[in-house]
PDB file of C-alpha atoms and ligand atoms in Angstrom:
ATOM      1  CA  MET A   1      91.993  77.231  60.907  1.00  0.00           C
ATOM      2  CA  ALA A   2      90.266  75.671  63.853  1.00  0.00           C
ATOM      3  CA  THR A   3      92.478  73.794  66.234  1.00  0.00           C
ATOM      4  CA  MET A   4      92.325  70.016  66.268  1.00  0.00           C
ATOM      5  CA  ILE A   5      93.751  67.224  68.418  1.00  0.00           C
ATOM      6  CA  THR A   6      95.829  64.545  66.750  1.00  0.00           C
ATOM      7  CA  THR A   7      95.977  60.863  67.621  1.00  0.00           C
ATOM      8  CA  ASP A   8      99.097  61.534  69.691  1.00  0.00           C
ATOM      9  CA  CYS A   9      96.770  62.702  72.479  1.00  0.00           C
ATOM     10  CA  ILE A  10      97.453  60.839  75.735  1.00  0.00           C
ATOM     11  CA  SER A  11      94.143  61.969  77.265  1.00  0.00           C
ATOM     12  CA  CYS A  12      95.780  63.762  80.155  1.00  0.00           C
ATOM     13  CA  GLY A  13      92.941  66.309  80.227  1.00  0.00           C
ATOM     14  CA  ALA A  14      95.210  69.317  80.710  1.00  0.00           C
ATOM     15  CA  CYS A  15      93.709  71.226  77.805  1.00  0.00           C
ATOM     16  CA  GLU A  16      90.042  70.908  78.689  1.00  0.00           C
ATOM     17  CA  PRO A  17      89.829  73.485  81.505  1.00  0.00           C
ATOM     18  CA  GLU A  18      91.990  75.954  79.571  1.00  0.00           C
ATOM     19  CA  CYS A  19      89.531  76.406  76.712  1.00  0.00           C
ATOM     20  CA  PRO A  20      87.587  79.676  77.055  1.00  0.00           C
ATOM     21  CA  ASN A  21      84.829  78.261  74.862  1.00  0.00           C
ATOM     22  CA  ASN A  22      84.375  74.816  76.420  1.00  0.00           C
ATOM     23  CA  ALA A  23      85.170  73.385  73.018  1.00  0.00           C
ATOM     24  CA  ILE A  24      87.221  70.454  74.341  1.00  0.00           C
ATOM     25  CA  SER A  25      85.769  67.229  75.687  1.00  0.00           C
ATOM     26  CA  GLN A  26      86.806  63.676  76.368  1.00  0.00           C
ATOM     27  CA  GLY A  27      86.204  61.606  73.266  1.00  0.00           C
ATOM     28  CA  ASP A  28      86.773  57.963  72.576  1.00  0.00           C
ATOM     29  CA  PRO A  29      89.630  57.240  72.835  1.00  0.00           C
ATOM     30  CA  ILE A  30      91.164  60.723  72.835  1.00  0.00           C
ATOM     31  CA  PHE A  31      90.081  64.254  73.608  1.00  0.00           C
ATOM     32  CA  VAL A  32      88.359  66.170  70.825  1.00  0.00           C
ATOM     33  CA  ILE A  33      87.698  69.793  69.879  1.00  0.00           C
ATOM     34  CA  ASP A  34      84.304  70.925  68.640  1.00  0.00           C
ATOM     35  CA  ALA A  35      85.243  73.105  65.670  1.00  0.00           C
ATOM     36  CA  LYS A  36      81.939  74.971  65.959  1.00  0.00           C
ATOM     37  CA  LEU A  37      83.034  76.229  69.386  1.00  0.00           C
ATOM     38  CA  CYS A  38      86.739  76.741  68.782  1.00  0.00           C
ATOM     39  CA  THR A  39      87.809  80.317  68.063  1.00  0.00           C
ATOM     40  CA  GLU A  40      91.538  79.524  68.168  1.00  0.00           C
ATOM     41  CA  CYS A  41      91.241  81.500  71.403  1.00  0.00           C
ATOM     42  CA  VAL A  42      90.637  84.694  69.402  1.00  0.00           C
ATOM     43  CA  GLY A  43      88.986  87.126  71.766  1.00  0.00           C
ATOM     44  CA  PHE A  44      90.749  85.658  74.822  1.00  0.00           C
ATOM     45  CA  HIS A  45      94.404  84.979  74.151  1.00  0.00           C
ATOM     46  CA  ASP A  46      96.966  85.679  71.470  1.00  0.00           C
ATOM     47  CA  TYR A  47      97.834  81.986  71.515  1.00  0.00           C
ATOM     48  CA  GLU A  48      95.890  78.741  71.535  1.00  0.00           C
ATOM     49  CA  ALA A  49      95.461  77.897  75.210  1.00  0.00           C
ATOM     50  CA  CYS A  50      95.083  74.176  74.610  1.00  0.00           C
ATOM     51  CA  ALA A  51      98.304  74.022  72.589  1.00  0.00           C
ATOM     52  CA  ALA A  52     100.097  76.013  75.273  1.00  0.00           C
ATOM     53  CA  VAL A  53      99.477  73.340  77.940  1.00  0.00           C
ATOM     54  CA  CYS A  54      99.498  70.147  75.885  1.00  0.00           C
ATOM     55  CA  PRO A  55     102.489  68.048  77.026  1.00  0.00           C
ATOM     56  CA  VAL A  56     102.753  66.165  73.740  1.00  0.00           C
ATOM     57  CA  ASP A  57     102.089  69.008  71.302  1.00  0.00           C
ATOM     58  CA  CYS A  58      99.079  67.385  69.734  1.00  0.00           C
ATOM     59  CA  CYS A  59      96.805  70.462  69.604  1.00  0.00           C
ATOM     60  CA  VAL A  60      97.558  71.671  66.124  1.00  0.00           C
ATOM     61  CA  THR A  61      96.017  73.871  63.486  1.00  0.00           C
ATOM     62  CA  ASP A  62      93.596  72.113  61.183  1.00  0.00           C
ATOM     63  CA  GLN A  63      94.772  72.932  57.691  1.00  0.00           C
ATOM     64  CA  ASN A  64      91.483  71.633  56.283  1.00  0.00           C
ATOM     65  CA  ASN A  65      89.431  74.167  58.191  1.00  0.00           C
ATOM     66  CA  ILE A  66      90.643  77.644  57.286  1.00  0.00           C
ATOM     67  CA  GLU A  67      88.903  80.460  59.128  1.00  0.00           C
ATOM     68  CA  SER A  68      89.639  84.165  59.180  1.00  0.00           C
ATOM     69  CA  GLU A  69      90.071  86.285  62.283  1.00  0.00           C
ATOM     70  CA  GLU A  70      86.768  88.002  61.445  1.00  0.00           C
ATOM     71  CA  VAL A  71      84.941  84.689  61.461  1.00  0.00           C
ATOM     72  CA  LEU A  72      86.584  83.626  64.715  1.00  0.00           C
ATOM     73  CA  ILE A  73      85.882  86.837  66.629  1.00  0.00           C
ATOM     74  CA  ALA A  74      82.306  86.785  65.341  1.00  0.00           C
ATOM     75  CA  ARG A  75      82.000  83.276  66.786  1.00  0.00           C
ATOM     76  CA  ALA A  76      83.489  84.403  70.088  1.00  0.00           C
ATOM     77  CA  LYS A  77      80.945  87.216  70.264  1.00  0.00           C
ATOM     78  CA  GLN A  78      78.144  84.804  69.476  1.00  0.00           C
ATOM     79  CA  LEU A  79      79.315  82.357  72.142  1.00  0.00           C
ATOM     80  CA  HIS A  80      79.820  85.082  74.748  1.00  0.00           C
ATOM     81  CA  PRO A  81      77.151  87.745  74.161  1.00  0.00           C
ATOM     82  CA  GLU A  82      77.751  89.078  77.669  1.00  0.00           C
ATOM     83  CA  THR A  83      81.397  89.900  76.930  1.00  0.00           C
ATOM     84  CA  GLN A  84      82.625  93.188  75.480  1.00  0.00           C
ATOM     85  CA  PHE A  85      85.541  92.345  73.214  1.00  0.00           C
ATOM     86  CA  GLY A  86      86.214  95.829  71.862  1.00  0.00           C
ATOM     87  CA  ASP A  87      88.411  96.480  68.848  1.00  0.00           C
ATOM     88  CA  ASN A  88      91.695  95.553  70.488  1.00  0.00           C
ATOM     89  CA  PHE A  89      90.754  91.989  71.355  1.00  0.00           C
ATOM     90  CA  GLU A  90      93.345  89.305  71.915  1.00  0.00           C
ATOM     91  CA  SER A  91      94.177  87.385  68.785  1.00  0.00           C
ATOM     92  CA  ARG A  92      96.847  85.006  67.593  1.00  0.00           C
ATOM     93  CA  PHE A  93      96.616  86.796  64.241  1.00  0.00           C
ATOM     94  CA  ARG A  94      98.171  89.859  65.827  1.00  0.00           C
ATOM     95  CA  LYS A  95     100.698  88.115  67.974  1.00  0.00           C
ATOM     96  CA  GLY A  96     103.672  90.319  68.796  1.00  0.00           C
ATOM     97  CA  GLN A  97     101.765  93.531  68.126  1.00  0.00           C
ATOM     98  CA  GLY A  98     101.443  94.646  71.706  1.00  0.00           C
ATOM     99  CA  LYS A  99     100.089  91.385  73.037  1.00  0.00           C
ATOM    100  CA  ALA A 100     101.863  89.197  75.542  1.00  0.00           C
ATOM    101  CA  GLY A 101     103.347  85.982  74.202  1.00  0.00           C
ATOM    102  CA  ALA A 102     102.014  82.540  74.922  1.00  0.00           C
ATOM    103  CA  PRO A 103     103.125  80.737  78.057  1.00  0.00           C
ATOM    104  CA  ALA A 104     104.973  78.504  75.712  1.00  0.00           C
ATOM    105  CA  ASN A 105     105.885  74.929  76.496  1.00  0.00           C
ATOM    106  CA  GLY A 106     107.100  74.336  73.003  1.00  0.00           C
ATOM    107  CA  GLY A 107     103.537  73.615  71.942  1.00  0.00           C
ATOM    108  CA  ALA A 108     103.026  72.991  68.275  1.00  0.00           C
ATOM    109  CA  ALA A 109     100.509  75.752  67.715  1.00  0.00           C
ATOM    110  CA  ALA A 110     102.622  78.248  69.633  1.00  0.00           C
ATOM    111  CA  ALA A 111     105.551  77.408  67.427  1.00  0.00           C
ATOM    112  CA  VAL A 112     103.405  77.774  64.327  1.00  0.00           C
ATOM    113  CA  ALA A 113     102.261  81.174  65.541  1.00  0.00           C
ATOM    114  CA  ASN A 114     105.840  82.448  65.440  1.00  0.00           C
ATOM    115  CA  SER A 115     105.649  83.760  61.927  1.00  0.00           C
ATOM    116  CA  ASP A 116     109.345  84.594  61.840  1.00  0.00           C
ATOM    117  CA  GLY A 117     110.062  80.924  62.286  1.00  0.00           C
ATOM    118  CA  ALA A 118     111.922  81.434  65.560  1.00  0.00           C
ATOM    119  CA  ALA A 119     111.637  78.660  68.099  1.00  0.00           C
ATOM    120  CA  ALA A 120     109.332  79.256  71.042  1.00  0.00           C
ATOM    121  CA  THR A 121     111.363  80.295  74.049  1.00  0.00           C
ATOM    122  CA  GLY A 122     108.805  80.230  76.827  1.00  0.00           C
ATOM    123  CA  GLN A 123     109.211  83.978  77.343  1.00  0.00           C
ATOM    124  CA  PRO A 124     106.729  86.630  76.246  1.00  0.00           C
ATOM    125  CA  ALA A 125     108.013  88.406  73.157  1.00  0.00           C
ATOM    126  CA  ALA A 126     109.760  91.689  73.973  1.00  0.00           C
ATOM    127  CA  ALA A 127     110.679  92.888  70.506  1.00  0.00           C
ATOM    128  CA  GLY A 128     107.982  94.798  68.692  1.00  0.00           C
ATOM    129  CA  VAL A 129     105.926  95.373  71.831  1.00  0.00           C
ATOM    130  CA  PRO A 130     105.013  99.057  71.904  1.00  0.00           C
ATOM    131  CA  VAL A 131     105.841 101.005  75.034  1.00  0.00           C
ATOM    132  CA  TYR A 132     102.853 102.913  76.294  1.00  0.00           C
ATOM    133  CA  ALA A 133     103.526 106.289  77.832  1.00  0.00           C
ATOM    134  CA  GLU A 134     101.037 108.235  79.872  1.00  0.00           C
ATOM    135  CA  ALA A 135      99.181 110.731  77.700  1.00  0.00           C
ATOM    136  CA  GLU A 136     100.268 114.244  78.535  1.00  0.00           C
ATOM    137  CA  VAL A 137      97.533 116.663  79.499  1.00  0.00           C
ATOM    138  CA  ASN A 138      97.934 120.100  78.000  1.00  0.00           C
ATOM    139  CA  PHE A 139      96.072 122.210  80.503  1.00  0.00           C
ATOM    140  CA  GLN A 140      94.621 125.469  79.239  1.00  0.00           C
ATOM    141  CA  GLU A 141      95.877 128.474  81.186  1.00  0.00           C
ATOM    142  CA  LEU A 142      93.530 131.265  82.107  1.00  0.00           C
ATOM    143  CA  PRO A 143      94.710 134.740  81.085  1.00  0.00           C
ATOM    144  CA  PRO A 144      95.780 137.220  83.803  1.00  0.00           C
ATOM    145  CA  ILE A 145      92.658 138.227  85.677  1.00  0.00           C
ATOM    146  CA  ASP A 146      93.177 141.942  84.914  1.00  0.00           C
ATOM    147  CA  SER A 147      93.324 141.310  81.158  1.00  0.00           C
ATOM    148  CA  TRP A 148      89.606 140.615  80.747  1.00  0.00           C
ATOM    149  CA  THR A 149      87.317 143.084  79.050  1.00  0.00           C
ATOM    150  CA  VAL A 150      83.578 143.607  79.558  1.00  0.00           C
ATOM    151  CA  PRO A 151      81.190 144.488  76.730  1.00  0.00           C
ATOM    152  CA  MET A 152      78.756 147.297  77.524  1.00  0.00           C
ATOM    153  CA  ARG A 153      75.940 149.097  75.811  1.00  0.00           C
ATOM    154  CA  CYS A 154      75.419 152.810  76.481  1.00  0.00           C
ATOM    155  CA  TYR A 155      72.072 153.421  78.172  1.00  0.00           C
ATOM    156  CA  LYS A 156      71.817 156.766  76.354  1.00  0.00           C
ATOM    157  CA  CYS A 157      72.846 156.152  72.711  1.00  0.00           C
ATOM    158  CA  ASN A 158      72.504 152.360  72.849  1.00  0.00           C
ATOM    159  CA  GLU A 159      75.865 151.883  71.108  1.00  0.00           C
ATOM    160  CA  PRO A 160      78.137 149.039  72.249  1.00  0.00           C
ATOM    161  CA  HIS A 161      81.621 149.513  73.652  1.00  0.00           C
ATOM    162  CA  VAL A 162      84.151 147.375  75.464  1.00  0.00           C
ATOM    163  CA  GLU A 163      85.835 148.304  78.742  1.00  0.00           C
ATOM    164  CA  PRO A 164      88.824 146.739  80.517  1.00  0.00           C
ATOM    165  CA  VAL A 165      87.744 144.925  83.657  1.00  0.00           C
ATOM    166  CA  THR A 166      89.999 147.208  85.691  1.00  0.00           C
ATOM    167  CA  ASN A 167      87.612 150.097  84.892  1.00  0.00           C
ATOM    168  CA  PHE A 168      84.935 148.517  87.050  1.00  0.00           C
ATOM    169  CA  ALA A 169      86.245 149.651  90.421  1.00  0.00           C
ATOM    170  CA  ILE A 170      83.480 151.003  92.681  1.00  0.00           C
ATOM    171  CA  GLY A 171      82.856 154.707  91.993  1.00  0.00           C
ATOM    172  CA  ASN A 172      84.867 154.769  88.754  1.00  0.00           C
ATOM    173  CA  VAL A 173      83.286 156.781  85.936  1.00  0.00           C
ATOM    174  CA  ILE A 174      83.099 155.176  82.497  1.00  0.00           C
ATOM    175  CA  PHE A 175      82.390 157.354  79.476  1.00  0.00           C
ATOM    176  CA  CYS A 176      80.627 156.132  76.351  1.00  0.00           C
ATOM    177  CA  PRO A 177      83.106 156.572  73.448  1.00  0.00           C
ATOM    178  CA  HIS A 178      80.176 157.430  71.121  1.00  0.00           C
ATOM    179  CA  CYS A 179      78.049 159.937  72.992  1.00  0.00           C
ATOM    180  CA  HIS A 180      80.367 160.577  75.966  1.00  0.00           C
ATOM    181  CA  LYS A 181      77.584 159.906  78.444  1.00  0.00           C
ATOM    182  CA  SER A 182      79.036 158.820  81.790  1.00  0.00           C
ATOM    183  CA  THR A 183      78.247 155.752  83.896  1.00  0.00           C
ATOM    184  CA  VAL A 184      79.328 155.347  87.529  1.00  0.00           C
ATOM    185  CA  VAL A 185      80.317 151.856  88.573  1.00  0.00           C
ATOM    186  CA  ARG A 186      78.201 150.878  91.537  1.00  0.00           C
ATOM    187  CA  ASP A 187      79.036 148.261  94.099  1.00  0.00           C
ATOM    188  CA  ASN A 188      76.589 145.686  92.703  1.00  0.00           C
ATOM    189  CA  LEU A 189      78.165 145.822  89.219  1.00  0.00           C
ATOM    190  CA  ASN A 190      81.629 145.602  90.731  1.00  0.00           C
ATOM    191  CA  TYR A 191      80.462 142.730  92.915  1.00  0.00           C
ATOM    192  CA  HIS A 192      79.008 140.693  90.010  1.00  0.00           C
ATOM    193  CA  ILE A 193      82.149 141.013  87.893  1.00  0.00           C
ATOM    194  CA  ARG A 194      84.541 140.280  90.764  1.00  0.00           C
ATOM    195  CA  THR A 195      82.482 137.316  91.955  1.00  0.00           C
ATOM    196  CA  LEU A 196      82.178 135.838  88.492  1.00  0.00           C
ATOM    197  CA  LEU A 197      85.927 136.015  87.842  1.00  0.00           C
ATOM    198  CA  LYS A 198      86.955 134.828  91.300  1.00  0.00           C
ATOM    199  CA  ASP A 199      84.580 131.835  91.196  1.00  0.00           C
ATOM    200  CA  ALA A 200      85.710 130.958  87.659  1.00  0.00           C
ATOM    201  CA  TYR A 201      89.408 131.048  88.598  1.00  0.00           C
ATOM    202  CA  ASP A 202      88.839 129.053  91.787  1.00  0.00           C
ATOM    203  CA  LYS A 203      86.800 126.425  89.904  1.00  0.00           C
ATOM    204  CA  TRP A 204      89.447 126.233  87.194  1.00  0.00           C
ATOM    205  CA  GLU A 205      92.209 125.445  89.687  1.00  0.00           C
ATOM    206  CA  THR A 206      90.085 123.021  91.700  1.00  0.00           C
ATOM    207  CA  GLU A 207      89.051 121.049  88.636  1.00  0.00           C
ATOM    208  CA  GLN A 208      92.654 120.744  87.428  1.00  0.00           C
ATOM    209  CA  ALA A 209      93.799 119.525  90.836  1.00  0.00           C
ATOM    210  CA  GLN A 210      90.922 117.039  91.070  1.00  0.00           C
ATOM    211  CA  PHE A 211      91.581 115.789  87.548  1.00  0.00           C
ATOM    212  CA  LEU A 212      95.261 115.179  88.316  1.00  0.00           C
ATOM    213  CA  ALA A 213      94.453 113.495  91.629  1.00  0.00           C
ATOM    214  CA  ARG A 214      91.905 111.225  89.960  1.00  0.00           C
ATOM    215  CA  ARG A 215      94.403 110.175  87.288  1.00  0.00           C
ATOM    216  CA  GLU A 216      97.061 109.490  89.912  1.00  0.00           C
ATOM    217  CA  GLN A 217      94.616 107.361  91.843  1.00  0.00           C
ATOM    218  CA  GLU A 218      93.544 105.441  88.734  1.00  0.00           C
ATOM    219  CA  LEU A 219      97.176 104.841  87.798  1.00  0.00           C
ATOM    220  CA  ALA A 220      97.959 103.549  91.289  1.00  0.00           C
ATOM    221  CA  GLN A 221      94.935 101.236  91.154  1.00  0.00           C
ATOM    222  CA  LEU A 222      95.939  99.985  87.714  1.00  0.00           C
ATOM    223  CA  MET A 223      99.490  99.283  88.864  1.00  0.00           C
ATOM    224  CA  GLU A 224      98.177  97.432  91.890  1.00  0.00           C
ATOM    225  CA  LYS A 225      95.805  95.397  89.712  1.00  0.00           C
ATOM    226  CA  ARG A 226      98.586  94.515  87.283  1.00  0.00           C
ATOM    227  CA  ALA A 227     100.881  93.510  90.129  1.00  0.00           C
ATOM    228  CA  LYS A 228      98.190  91.176  91.446  1.00  0.00           C
ATOM    229  CA  GLU A 229      97.595  89.782  87.959  1.00  0.00           C
ATOM    230  CA  ALA A 230     101.306  89.138  87.528  1.00  0.00           C
ATOM    231  CA  GLU A 231     101.437  87.356  90.875  1.00  0.00           C
ATOM    232  CA  THR A 232      98.411  85.237  89.965  1.00  0.00           C
ATOM    233  CA  PHE A 233      99.874  84.366  86.598  1.00  0.00           C
ATOM    234  CA  GLU A 234     103.216  83.410  88.133  1.00  0.00           C
ATOM    235  CA  THR A 235     101.387  81.099  90.528  1.00  0.00           C
ATOM    236  CA  HIS A 236      99.419  79.666  87.618  1.00  0.00           C
ATOM    237  CA  GLN A 237     102.622  78.956  85.711  1.00  0.00           C
ATOM    238  CA  LYS A 238     104.185  77.240  88.720  1.00  0.00           C
ATOM    239  CA  HIS A 239     101.129  74.998  88.946  1.00  0.00           C
ATOM    240  CA  GLU A 240     101.300  74.289  85.232  1.00  0.00           C
ATOM    241  CA  LEU A 241     104.964  73.393  85.521  1.00  0.00           C
ATOM    242  CA  GLU A 242     104.224  71.037  88.376  1.00  0.00           C
ATOM    243  CA  ARG A 243     101.377  69.489  86.428  1.00  0.00           C
ATOM    244  CA  ILE A 244     103.588  68.890  83.396  1.00  0.00           C
ATOM    245  CA  ARG A 245     106.168  67.215  85.635  1.00  0.00           C
ATOM    246  CA  GLN A 246     103.498  65.030  87.192  1.00  0.00           C
ATOM    247  CA  GLN A 247     102.125  64.099  83.776  1.00  0.00           C
ATOM    248  CA  LEU A 248     105.597  63.148  82.582  1.00  0.00           C
ATOM    249  CA  ASP A 249     106.009  61.040  85.733  1.00  0.00           C
ATOM    250  CA  VAL A 250     102.774  59.235  84.890  1.00  0.00           C
ATOM    251  CA  ILE A 251     103.949  58.566  81.343  1.00  0.00           C
ATOM    252  CA  GLY A 252     107.287  57.293  82.633  1.00  0.00           C
ATOM    253  CA  ASP A 253     105.635  55.098  85.273  1.00  0.00           C
ATOM    254  CA  ASN A 254     103.274  53.549  82.748  1.00  0.00           C
ATOM    255  CA  TYR A 255     106.024  52.717  80.274  1.00  0.00           C
ATOM    256  CA  ASP A 256     106.497  49.141  81.378  1.00  0.00           C
ATOM    257  CA  ALA A 257     106.528  47.067  78.230  1.00  0.00           C
ATOM    258  CA  PRO A 258     109.900  45.345  78.029  1.00  0.00           C
ATOM    259  CA  GLY A 259     110.230  43.529  74.761  1.00  0.00           C
ATOM    260  CA  LYS A 260     107.206  45.277  73.321  1.00  0.00           C
ATOM    261  CA  PRO A 261     108.024  46.509  69.817  1.00  0.00           C
ATOM    262  CA  LEU A 262     108.724  50.212  69.792  1.00  0.00           C
ATOM    263  CA  ARG A 263     106.008  52.296  68.280  1.00  0.00           C
ATOM    264  CA  LYS A 264     106.980  53.575  64.883  1.00  0.00           C
ATOM    265  CA  GLY A 265     108.081  57.152  65.099  1.00  0.00           C
ATOM    266  CA  ASN A 266     108.286  59.081  68.293  1.00  0.00           C
ATOM    267  CA  ARG A 267     105.904  61.630  69.596  1.00  0.00           C
ATOM    268  CA  PHE A 268     108.716  63.524  71.299  1.00  0.00           C
ATOM    269  CA  ARG A 269     110.255  65.853  68.806  1.00  0.00           C
ATOM    270  CA  TRP A 270     113.590  66.130  70.485  1.00  0.00           C
ATOM    271  CA  SER A 271     114.557  62.453  70.458  1.00  0.00           C
TER     272      SER A 271
HETATM  273  S1  SF4 B 301      92.325  76.834  70.358  1.00  0.00           S
HETATM  274 FE1  SF4 B 301      91.402  77.868  72.137  1.00  0.00          FE
HETATM  275  S2  SF4 B 301      89.209  77.895  71.632  1.00  0.00           S
HETATM  276 FE2  SF4 B 301      90.127  76.341  70.305  1.00  0.00          FE
HETATM  277  S3  SF4 B 301      89.921  74.420  71.441  1.00  0.00           S
HETATM  278 FE3  SF4 B 301      91.944  75.252  71.932  1.00  0.00          FE
HETATM  279  S4  SF4 B 301      91.624  76.395  73.835  1.00  0.00           S
HETATM  280 FE4  SF4 B 301      89.579  76.068  72.914  1.00  0.00          FE
HETATM  281  S1  SF4 B 302      96.495  68.340  76.685  1.00  0.00           S
HETATM  282 FE1  SF4 B 302      97.061  67.300  74.789  1.00  0.00          FE
HETATM  283  S2  SF4 B 302      97.412  65.204  75.408  1.00  0.00           S
HETATM  284 FE2  SF4 B 302      96.275  66.145  77.084  1.00  0.00          FE
HETATM  285  S3  SF4 B 302      94.124  65.699  76.614  1.00  0.00           S
HETATM  286 FE3  SF4 B 302      94.571  67.675  75.724  1.00  0.00          FE
HETATM  287  S4  SF4 B 302      95.161  67.229  73.621  1.00  0.00           S
HETATM  288 FE4  SF4 B 302      95.288  65.313  74.752  1.00  0.00          FE
END
């Protein structure tokens, strides 16, 4: 269902800058939504942004224009080829499944989106929102350094055999278990084995420490980013609140028709 604007529109213009697809424009006499550009905010929000700011709740779902989430996200991708939406894109179809709730002002579409029929409260939904925990890293532990073994091949009988790494001390004599020929461990063989193991163990520890430090840093940056986002959004909401108040003031100021017959029905739902 694309979103549409009903004749209750008072042409305040609040919705136009909120649309991520530039689908809203001033029509004659009211604002209009281009259905070919509207994605119901799929890809950007889990609510219809125009409905969220409309002071008279006239951005509503168009029951005569049913569209699936697949169609809407495909349109969003077509309209914004430069944007990576990924699989977990924002969508009103998955509202309450880990997505933040709409900045509700009692907007009609926001109320419709509450599938459980509950009234919009203006607060992001808490129930059903999964709690994300940091993935635990199960580091592999290296075995004790003395527990390694080294495969050898006898230079005399050419048969293979395996020796504990502790047998490779300089000057130690290793006997072939097949032909009993002896081999003396020289300093270069001892050096190669010791160097290999020491470097491997050092690298292992360094990489683990660097990995942990990098994750800590990324987490700190993410928390800082989210704190800034929250601050920005709070400021945005304060501005929106002020704008709604100003718009209501304008409506009140312009209501100067004493004796004029009251319009049939009332656009305000609560009176
Ligand atoms: S529902 Fe979203 S995409 Fe559609 S007109 Fe409103 S703000 Fe634009
Ligand atoms: S916010 Fe609502 S009343 Fe204002 S222009 Fe948009 S549709 Fe019309």
